[in-house]
mmCIF file of C-alpha atoms in Angstrom:
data_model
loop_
_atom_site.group_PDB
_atom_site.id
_atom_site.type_symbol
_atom_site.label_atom_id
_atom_site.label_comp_id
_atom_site.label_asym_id
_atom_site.label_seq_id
_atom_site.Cartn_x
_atom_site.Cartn_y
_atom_site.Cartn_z
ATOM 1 C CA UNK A 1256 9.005 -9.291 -28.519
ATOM 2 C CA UNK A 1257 8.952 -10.764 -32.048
ATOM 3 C CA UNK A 1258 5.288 -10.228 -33.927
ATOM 4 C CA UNK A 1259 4.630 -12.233 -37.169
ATOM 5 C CA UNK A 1260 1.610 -11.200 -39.424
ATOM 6 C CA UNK A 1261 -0.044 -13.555 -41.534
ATOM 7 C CA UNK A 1262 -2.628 -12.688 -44.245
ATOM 8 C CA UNK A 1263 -3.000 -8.982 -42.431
ATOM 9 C CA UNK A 1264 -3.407 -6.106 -44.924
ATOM 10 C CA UNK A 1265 -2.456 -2.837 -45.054
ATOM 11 C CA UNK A 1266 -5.151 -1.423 -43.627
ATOM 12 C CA UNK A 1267 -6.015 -3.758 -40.891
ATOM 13 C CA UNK A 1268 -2.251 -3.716 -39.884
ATOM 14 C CA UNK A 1269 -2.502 0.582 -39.760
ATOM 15 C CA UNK A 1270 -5.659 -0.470 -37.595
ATOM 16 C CA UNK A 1271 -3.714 -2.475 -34.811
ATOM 17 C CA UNK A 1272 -0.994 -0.028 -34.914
ATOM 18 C CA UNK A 1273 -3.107 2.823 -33.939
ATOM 19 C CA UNK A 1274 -4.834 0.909 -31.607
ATOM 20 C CA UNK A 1275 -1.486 0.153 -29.797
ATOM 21 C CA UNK A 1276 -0.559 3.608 -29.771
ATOM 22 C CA UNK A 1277 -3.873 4.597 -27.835
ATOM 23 C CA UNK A 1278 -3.640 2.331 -25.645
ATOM 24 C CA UNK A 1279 0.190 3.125 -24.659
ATOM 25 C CA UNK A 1280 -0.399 6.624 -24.574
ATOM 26 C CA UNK A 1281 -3.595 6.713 -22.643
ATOM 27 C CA UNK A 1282 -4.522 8.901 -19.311
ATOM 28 C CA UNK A 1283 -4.953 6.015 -16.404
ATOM 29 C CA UNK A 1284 -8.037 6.068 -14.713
ATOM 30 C CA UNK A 1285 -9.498 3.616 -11.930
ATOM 31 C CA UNK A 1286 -12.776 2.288 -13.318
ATOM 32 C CA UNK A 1287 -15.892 1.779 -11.200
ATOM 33 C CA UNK A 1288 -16.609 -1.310 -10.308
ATOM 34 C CA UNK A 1289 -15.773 -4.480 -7.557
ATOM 35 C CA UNK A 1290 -12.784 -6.339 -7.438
ATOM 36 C CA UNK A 1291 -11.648 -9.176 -4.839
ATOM 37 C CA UNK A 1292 -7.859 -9.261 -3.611
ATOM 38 C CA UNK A 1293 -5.507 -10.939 -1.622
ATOM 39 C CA UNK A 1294 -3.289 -9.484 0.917
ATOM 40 C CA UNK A 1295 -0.118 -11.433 2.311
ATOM 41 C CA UNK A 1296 2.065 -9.403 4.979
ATOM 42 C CA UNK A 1297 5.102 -10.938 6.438
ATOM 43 C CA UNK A 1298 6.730 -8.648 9.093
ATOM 44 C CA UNK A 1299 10.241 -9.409 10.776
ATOM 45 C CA UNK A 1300 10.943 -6.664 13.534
ATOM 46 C CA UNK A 1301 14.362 -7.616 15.254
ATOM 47 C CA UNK A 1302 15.671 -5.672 18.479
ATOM 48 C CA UNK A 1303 18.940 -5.083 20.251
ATOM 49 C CA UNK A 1304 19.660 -5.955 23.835
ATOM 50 C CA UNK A 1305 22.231 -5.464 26.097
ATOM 51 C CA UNK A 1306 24.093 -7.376 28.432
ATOM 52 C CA UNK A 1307 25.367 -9.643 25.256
ATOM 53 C CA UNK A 1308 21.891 -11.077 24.618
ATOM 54 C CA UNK A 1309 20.666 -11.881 21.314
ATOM 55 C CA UNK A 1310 18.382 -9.976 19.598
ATOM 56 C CA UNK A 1311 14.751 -10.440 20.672
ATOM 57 C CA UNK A 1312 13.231 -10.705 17.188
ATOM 58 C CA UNK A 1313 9.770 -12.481 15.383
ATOM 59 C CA UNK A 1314 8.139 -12.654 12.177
ATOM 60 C CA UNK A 1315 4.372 -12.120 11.959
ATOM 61 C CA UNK A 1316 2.221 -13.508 8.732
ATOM 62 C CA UNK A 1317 -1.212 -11.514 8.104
ATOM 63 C CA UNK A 1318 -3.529 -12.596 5.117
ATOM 64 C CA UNK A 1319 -6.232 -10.743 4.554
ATOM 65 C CA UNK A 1320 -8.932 -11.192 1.894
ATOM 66 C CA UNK A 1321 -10.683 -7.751 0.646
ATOM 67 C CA UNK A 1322 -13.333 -6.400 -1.819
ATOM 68 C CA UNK A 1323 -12.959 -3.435 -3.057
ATOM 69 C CA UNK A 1324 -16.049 -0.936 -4.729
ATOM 70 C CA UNK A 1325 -15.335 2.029 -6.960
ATOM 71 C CA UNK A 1326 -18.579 4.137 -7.719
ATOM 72 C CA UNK A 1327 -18.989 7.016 -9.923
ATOM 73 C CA UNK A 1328 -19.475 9.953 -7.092
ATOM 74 C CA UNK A 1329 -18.915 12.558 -9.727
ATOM 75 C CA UNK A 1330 -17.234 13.035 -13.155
ATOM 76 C CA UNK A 1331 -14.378 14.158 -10.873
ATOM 77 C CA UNK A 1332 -14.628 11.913 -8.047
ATOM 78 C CA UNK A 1333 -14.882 7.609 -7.276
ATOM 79 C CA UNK A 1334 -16.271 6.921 -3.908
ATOM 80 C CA UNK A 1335 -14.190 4.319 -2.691
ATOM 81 C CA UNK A 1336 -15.083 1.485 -0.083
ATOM 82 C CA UNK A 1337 -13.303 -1.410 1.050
ATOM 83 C CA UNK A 1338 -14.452 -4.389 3.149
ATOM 84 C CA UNK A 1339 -12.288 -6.586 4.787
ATOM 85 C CA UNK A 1340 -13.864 -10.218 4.499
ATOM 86 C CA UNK A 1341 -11.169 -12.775 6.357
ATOM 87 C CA UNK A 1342 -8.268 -11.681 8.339
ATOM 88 C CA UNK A 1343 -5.615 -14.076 9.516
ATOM 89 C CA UNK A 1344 -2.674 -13.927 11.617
ATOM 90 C CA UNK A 1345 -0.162 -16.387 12.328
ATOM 91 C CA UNK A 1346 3.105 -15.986 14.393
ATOM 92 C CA UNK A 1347 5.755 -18.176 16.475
ATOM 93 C CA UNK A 1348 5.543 -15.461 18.828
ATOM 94 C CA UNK A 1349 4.903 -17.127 21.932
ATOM 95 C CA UNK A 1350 1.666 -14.890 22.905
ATOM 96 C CA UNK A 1351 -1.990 -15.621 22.676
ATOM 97 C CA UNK A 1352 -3.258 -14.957 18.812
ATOM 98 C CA UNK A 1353 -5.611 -12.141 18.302
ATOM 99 C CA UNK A 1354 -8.831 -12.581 17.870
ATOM 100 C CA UNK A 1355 -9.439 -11.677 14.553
ATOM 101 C CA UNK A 1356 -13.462 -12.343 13.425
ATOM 102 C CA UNK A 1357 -14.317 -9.067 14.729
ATOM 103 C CA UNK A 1358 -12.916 -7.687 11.996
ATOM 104 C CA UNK A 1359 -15.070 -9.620 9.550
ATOM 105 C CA UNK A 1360 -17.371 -7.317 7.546
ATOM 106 C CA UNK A 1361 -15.900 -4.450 8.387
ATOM 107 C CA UNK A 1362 -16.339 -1.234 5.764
ATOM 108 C CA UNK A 1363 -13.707 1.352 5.438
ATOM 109 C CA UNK A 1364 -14.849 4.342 2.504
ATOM 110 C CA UNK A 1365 -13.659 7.811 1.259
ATOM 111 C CA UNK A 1366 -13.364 9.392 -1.923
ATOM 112 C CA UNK A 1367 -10.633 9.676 -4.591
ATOM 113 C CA UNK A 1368 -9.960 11.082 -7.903
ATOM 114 C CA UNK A 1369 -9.987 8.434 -11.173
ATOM 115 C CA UNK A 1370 -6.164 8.317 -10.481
ATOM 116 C CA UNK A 1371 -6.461 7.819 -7.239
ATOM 117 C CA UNK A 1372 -5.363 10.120 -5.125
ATOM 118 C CA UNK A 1373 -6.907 10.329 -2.081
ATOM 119 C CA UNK A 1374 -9.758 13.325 -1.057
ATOM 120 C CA UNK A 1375 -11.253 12.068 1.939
ATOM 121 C CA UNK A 1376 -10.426 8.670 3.979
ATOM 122 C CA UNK A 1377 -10.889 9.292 7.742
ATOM 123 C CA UNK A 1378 -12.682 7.659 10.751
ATOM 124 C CA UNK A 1379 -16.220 9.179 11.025
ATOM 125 C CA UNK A 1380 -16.050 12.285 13.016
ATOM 126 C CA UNK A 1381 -15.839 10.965 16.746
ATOM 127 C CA UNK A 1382 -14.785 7.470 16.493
ATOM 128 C CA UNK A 1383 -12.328 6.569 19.290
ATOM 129 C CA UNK A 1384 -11.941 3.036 18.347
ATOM 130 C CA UNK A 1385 -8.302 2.476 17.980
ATOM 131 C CA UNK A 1386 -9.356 -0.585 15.793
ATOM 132 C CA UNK A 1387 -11.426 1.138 13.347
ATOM 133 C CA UNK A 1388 -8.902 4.342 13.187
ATOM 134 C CA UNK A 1389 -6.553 1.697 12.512
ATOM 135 C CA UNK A 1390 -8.122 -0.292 9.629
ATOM 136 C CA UNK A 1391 -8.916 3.594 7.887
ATOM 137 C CA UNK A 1392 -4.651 4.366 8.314
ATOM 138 C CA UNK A 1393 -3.895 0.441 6.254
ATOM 139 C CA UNK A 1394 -6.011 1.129 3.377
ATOM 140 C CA UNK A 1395 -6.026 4.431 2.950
ATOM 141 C CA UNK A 1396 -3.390 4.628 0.073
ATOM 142 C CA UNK A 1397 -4.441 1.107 -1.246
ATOM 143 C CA UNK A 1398 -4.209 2.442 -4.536
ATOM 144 C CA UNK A 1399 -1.314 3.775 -6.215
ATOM 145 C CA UNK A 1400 -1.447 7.702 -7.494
ATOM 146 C CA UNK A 1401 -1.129 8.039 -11.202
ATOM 147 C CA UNK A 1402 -0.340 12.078 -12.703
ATOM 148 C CA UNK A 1403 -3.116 13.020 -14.861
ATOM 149 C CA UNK A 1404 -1.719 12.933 -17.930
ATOM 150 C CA UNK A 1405 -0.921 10.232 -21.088
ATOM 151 C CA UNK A 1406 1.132 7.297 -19.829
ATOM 152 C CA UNK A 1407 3.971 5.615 -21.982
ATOM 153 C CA UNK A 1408 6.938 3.936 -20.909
ATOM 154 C CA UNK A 1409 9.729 5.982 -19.307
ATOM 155 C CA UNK A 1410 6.817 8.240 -17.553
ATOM 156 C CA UNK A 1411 7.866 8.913 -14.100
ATOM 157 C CA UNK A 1412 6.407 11.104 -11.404
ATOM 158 C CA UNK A 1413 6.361 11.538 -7.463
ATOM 159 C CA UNK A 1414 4.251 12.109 -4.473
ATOM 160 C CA UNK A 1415 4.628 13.170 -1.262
ATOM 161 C CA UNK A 1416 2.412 11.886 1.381
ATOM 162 C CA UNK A 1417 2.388 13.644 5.413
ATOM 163 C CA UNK A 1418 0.406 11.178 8.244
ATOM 164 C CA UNK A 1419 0.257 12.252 11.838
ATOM 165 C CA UNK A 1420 -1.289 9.212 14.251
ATOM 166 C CA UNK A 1421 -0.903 7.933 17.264
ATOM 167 C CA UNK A 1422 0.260 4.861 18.193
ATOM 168 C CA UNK A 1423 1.644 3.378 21.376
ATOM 169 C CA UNK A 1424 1.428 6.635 23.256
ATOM 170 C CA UNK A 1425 3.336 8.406 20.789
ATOM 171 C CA UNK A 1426 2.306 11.010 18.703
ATOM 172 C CA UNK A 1427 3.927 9.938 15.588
ATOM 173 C CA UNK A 1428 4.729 12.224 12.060
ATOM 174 C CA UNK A 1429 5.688 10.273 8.785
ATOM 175 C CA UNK A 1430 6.691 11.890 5.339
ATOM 176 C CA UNK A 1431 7.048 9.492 2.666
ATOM 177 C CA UNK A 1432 8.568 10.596 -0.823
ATOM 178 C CA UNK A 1433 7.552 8.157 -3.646
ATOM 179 C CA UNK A 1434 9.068 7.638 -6.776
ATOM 180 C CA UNK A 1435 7.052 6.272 -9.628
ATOM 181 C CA UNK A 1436 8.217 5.235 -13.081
ATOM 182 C CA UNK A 1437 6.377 3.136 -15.990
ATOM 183 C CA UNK A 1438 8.737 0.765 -16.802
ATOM 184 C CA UNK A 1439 7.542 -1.211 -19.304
ATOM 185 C CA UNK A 1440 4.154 -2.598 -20.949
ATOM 186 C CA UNK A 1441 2.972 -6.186 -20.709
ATOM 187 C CA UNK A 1442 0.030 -8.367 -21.623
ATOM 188 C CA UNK A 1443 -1.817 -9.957 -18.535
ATOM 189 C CA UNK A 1444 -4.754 -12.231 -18.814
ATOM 190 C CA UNK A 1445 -4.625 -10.988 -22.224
ATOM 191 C CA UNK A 1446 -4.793 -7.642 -21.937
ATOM 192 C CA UNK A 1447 -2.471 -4.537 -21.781
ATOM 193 C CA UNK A 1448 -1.068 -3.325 -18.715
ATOM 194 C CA UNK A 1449 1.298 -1.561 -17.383
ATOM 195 C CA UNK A 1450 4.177 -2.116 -14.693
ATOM 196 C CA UNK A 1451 4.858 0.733 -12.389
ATOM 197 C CA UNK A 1452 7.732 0.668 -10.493
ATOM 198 C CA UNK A 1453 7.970 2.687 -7.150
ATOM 199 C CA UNK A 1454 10.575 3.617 -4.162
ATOM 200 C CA UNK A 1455 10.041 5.718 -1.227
ATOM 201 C CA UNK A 1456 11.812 7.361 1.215
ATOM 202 C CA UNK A 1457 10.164 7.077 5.008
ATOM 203 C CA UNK A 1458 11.352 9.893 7.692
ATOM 204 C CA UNK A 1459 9.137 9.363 11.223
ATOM 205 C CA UNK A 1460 9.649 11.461 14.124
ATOM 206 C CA UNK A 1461 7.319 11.481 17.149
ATOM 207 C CA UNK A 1462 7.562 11.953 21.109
ATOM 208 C CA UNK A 1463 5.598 10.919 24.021
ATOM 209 C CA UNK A 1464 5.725 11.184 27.722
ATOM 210 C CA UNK A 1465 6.068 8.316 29.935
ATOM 211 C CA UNK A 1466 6.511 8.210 33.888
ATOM 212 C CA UNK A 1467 7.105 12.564 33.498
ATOM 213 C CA UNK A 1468 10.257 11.735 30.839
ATOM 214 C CA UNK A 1469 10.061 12.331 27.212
ATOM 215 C CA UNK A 1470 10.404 9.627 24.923
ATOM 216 C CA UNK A 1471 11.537 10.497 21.593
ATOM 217 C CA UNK A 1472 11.197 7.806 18.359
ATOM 218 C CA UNK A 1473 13.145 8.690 15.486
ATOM 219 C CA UNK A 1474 12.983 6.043 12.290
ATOM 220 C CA UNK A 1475 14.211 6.369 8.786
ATOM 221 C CA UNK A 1476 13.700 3.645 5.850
ATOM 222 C CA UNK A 1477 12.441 2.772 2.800
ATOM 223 C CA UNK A 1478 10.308 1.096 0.322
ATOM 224 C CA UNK A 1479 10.499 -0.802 -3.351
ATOM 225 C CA UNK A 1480 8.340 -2.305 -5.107
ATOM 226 C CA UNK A 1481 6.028 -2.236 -8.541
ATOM 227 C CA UNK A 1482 2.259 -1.977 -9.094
ATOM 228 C CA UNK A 1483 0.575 -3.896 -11.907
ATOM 229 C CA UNK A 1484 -2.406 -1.750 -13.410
ATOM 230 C CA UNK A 1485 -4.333 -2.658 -16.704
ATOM 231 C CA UNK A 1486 -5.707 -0.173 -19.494
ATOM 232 C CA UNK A 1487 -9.410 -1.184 -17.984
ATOM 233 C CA UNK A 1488 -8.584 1.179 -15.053
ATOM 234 C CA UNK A 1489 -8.036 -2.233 -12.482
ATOM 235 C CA UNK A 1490 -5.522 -2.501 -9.831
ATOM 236 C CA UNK A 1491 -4.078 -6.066 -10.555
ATOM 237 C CA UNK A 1492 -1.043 -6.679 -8.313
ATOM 238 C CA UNK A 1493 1.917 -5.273 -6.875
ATOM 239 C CA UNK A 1494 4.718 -6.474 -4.179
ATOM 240 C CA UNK A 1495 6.965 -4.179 -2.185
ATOM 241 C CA UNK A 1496 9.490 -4.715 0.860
ATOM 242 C CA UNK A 1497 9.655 -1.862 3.452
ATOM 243 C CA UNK A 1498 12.650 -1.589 5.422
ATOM 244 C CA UNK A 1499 13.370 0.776 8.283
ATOM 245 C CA UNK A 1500 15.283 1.657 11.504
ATOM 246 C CA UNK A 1501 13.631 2.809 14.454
ATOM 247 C CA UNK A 1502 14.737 4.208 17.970
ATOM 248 C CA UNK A 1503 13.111 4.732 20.912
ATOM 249 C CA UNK A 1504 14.910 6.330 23.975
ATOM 250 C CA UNK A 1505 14.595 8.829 26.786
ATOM 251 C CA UNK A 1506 15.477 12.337 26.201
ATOM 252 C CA UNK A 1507 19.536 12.932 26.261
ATOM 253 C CA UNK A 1508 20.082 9.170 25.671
ATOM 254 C CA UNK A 1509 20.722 6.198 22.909
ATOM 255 C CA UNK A 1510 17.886 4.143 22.547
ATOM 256 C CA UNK A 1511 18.230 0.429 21.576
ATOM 257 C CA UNK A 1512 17.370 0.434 17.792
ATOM 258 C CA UNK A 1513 14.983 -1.631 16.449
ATOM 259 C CA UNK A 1514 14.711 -3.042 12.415
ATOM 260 C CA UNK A 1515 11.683 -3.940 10.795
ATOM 261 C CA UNK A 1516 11.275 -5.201 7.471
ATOM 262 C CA UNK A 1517 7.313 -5.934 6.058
ATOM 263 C CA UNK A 1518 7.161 -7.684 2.781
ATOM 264 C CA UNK A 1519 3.719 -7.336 1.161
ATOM 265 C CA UNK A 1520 1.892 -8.763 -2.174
ATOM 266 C CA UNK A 1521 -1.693 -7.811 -2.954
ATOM 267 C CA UNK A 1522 -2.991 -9.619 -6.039
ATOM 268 C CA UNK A 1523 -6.561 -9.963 -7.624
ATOM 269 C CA UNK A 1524 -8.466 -12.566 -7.496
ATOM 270 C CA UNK A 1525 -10.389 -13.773 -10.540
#
């Protein structure tokens, strides 16, 4: 990027320089406050069959609309909460659409540090609704986890991230590694901000009995993507595309394997 100054002295041009150095060597914190966003997933999950039959396969469109609140809990600590306003799902899947206005209004909260990683974001103690549980497990690492220290670009970090659920009868384990590097600076809207780019490794293992046999499901994949953050502390946009392999068979066998690939955007809203 070319800059031109016209009729800038000295002093004021020393004053913008500093100020650009701040601001690109800044700690990045999440700053209270509300922000709207919108959520597009597109999910293609393809499966083998045998007998020399195609692949049974379908693509599934969610968009979801969301407000999210960051409040000053501590000096420490934002409590997060995130509603879920409109949910839509759309699919050539020949099966009746779900029924999705009962998730309308719908409040999911925890607590996180200014960068964003994650303290507390779990059910309230006895719920059994798988829906709820559910909505708590897709938000729960909404936010991207910065290190605590001055960014700049070439900064790079990475997080590690364990989740046991259950799901389908199984009683599933993922690890996901995440790499995170600041690749460059940019202007949006005006103002700085920075573009984070991420990958992840995904490793799932889980088991579940079914008719007195085990059932094993193994999966491995992966994620890339980039987050766009500002130096106000807001989340502005990111994209990714998730890939992974998953099998499913009884114990001492070869299951057919299944692929699944979820492309996601989340952008704010102005």
């Amino acid at each position: 990027m070319r800059l031109v100054f016209t009729g800038i002295g000295l002093l004021a041009l020393a004053a913008v320089g500093t100020s650009a150095t701040a601001a690109q060597t800044a700690t990045f914190a999440y700053a209270p406050g509300t922000q709207h966003y919108r959520l597009v997933t597109e999910v293609h999950r393809e499966q083998a069959q045998g007998g020399g039959r195609a692949p049974f396969e379908f693509d599934v469109t969610t968009t979801q609309f969301v407000t999210m609140n960051l409040i000053r809990h501590s000096p420490d600590t934002l409590a997060l909460r995130i509603t879920l306003d409109s949910v839509d799902v759309k699919s050539a899947f020949d099966a009746p659409q779900p029924d999705t206005k009962k998730f309308f209004g719908q409040t999911v909260h925890g607590l996180v540090s200014p960068q964003g990683r994650v303290y507390s974001f779990d059910p309230p103690a006895g719920t059994t609704d798988a829906q709820t549980v559910a909505l708590y497990r897709a938000f729960r690492n909404f936010l991207a986890v910065f290190p605590a220290k001055p960014l700049a670009v070439g900064t790079a970090w990475e997080d590690t991230v364990t989740d046991r659920a259950k799901k389908d009868g199984f009683n599933i384990l993922t690890r996901q590694i995440t790499s995170s590097k600041v690749t460059r600076d940019t202007t949006v809207a005006g103002s700085h901000a920075w573009r984070v780019d991420r990958h992840s490794s995904i490793a799932q293992a889980g088991e579940k009995t079914e008719n007195g046999q085990k059932v094993k499901l193994t999966g491995d994949g992966s994620v890339t993507g980039f987050r766009l953050v500002s130096d106000a502390g807001v989340f502005l946009r990111s994209e990714s595309t998730q890939r992974i392999d998953l099998s499913m068979n009884l114990e001492g066998t070869t299951g057919a394997p299944i692929s699944q690939t979820i492309k996601s955007t989340v952008e704010k809203m102005r």
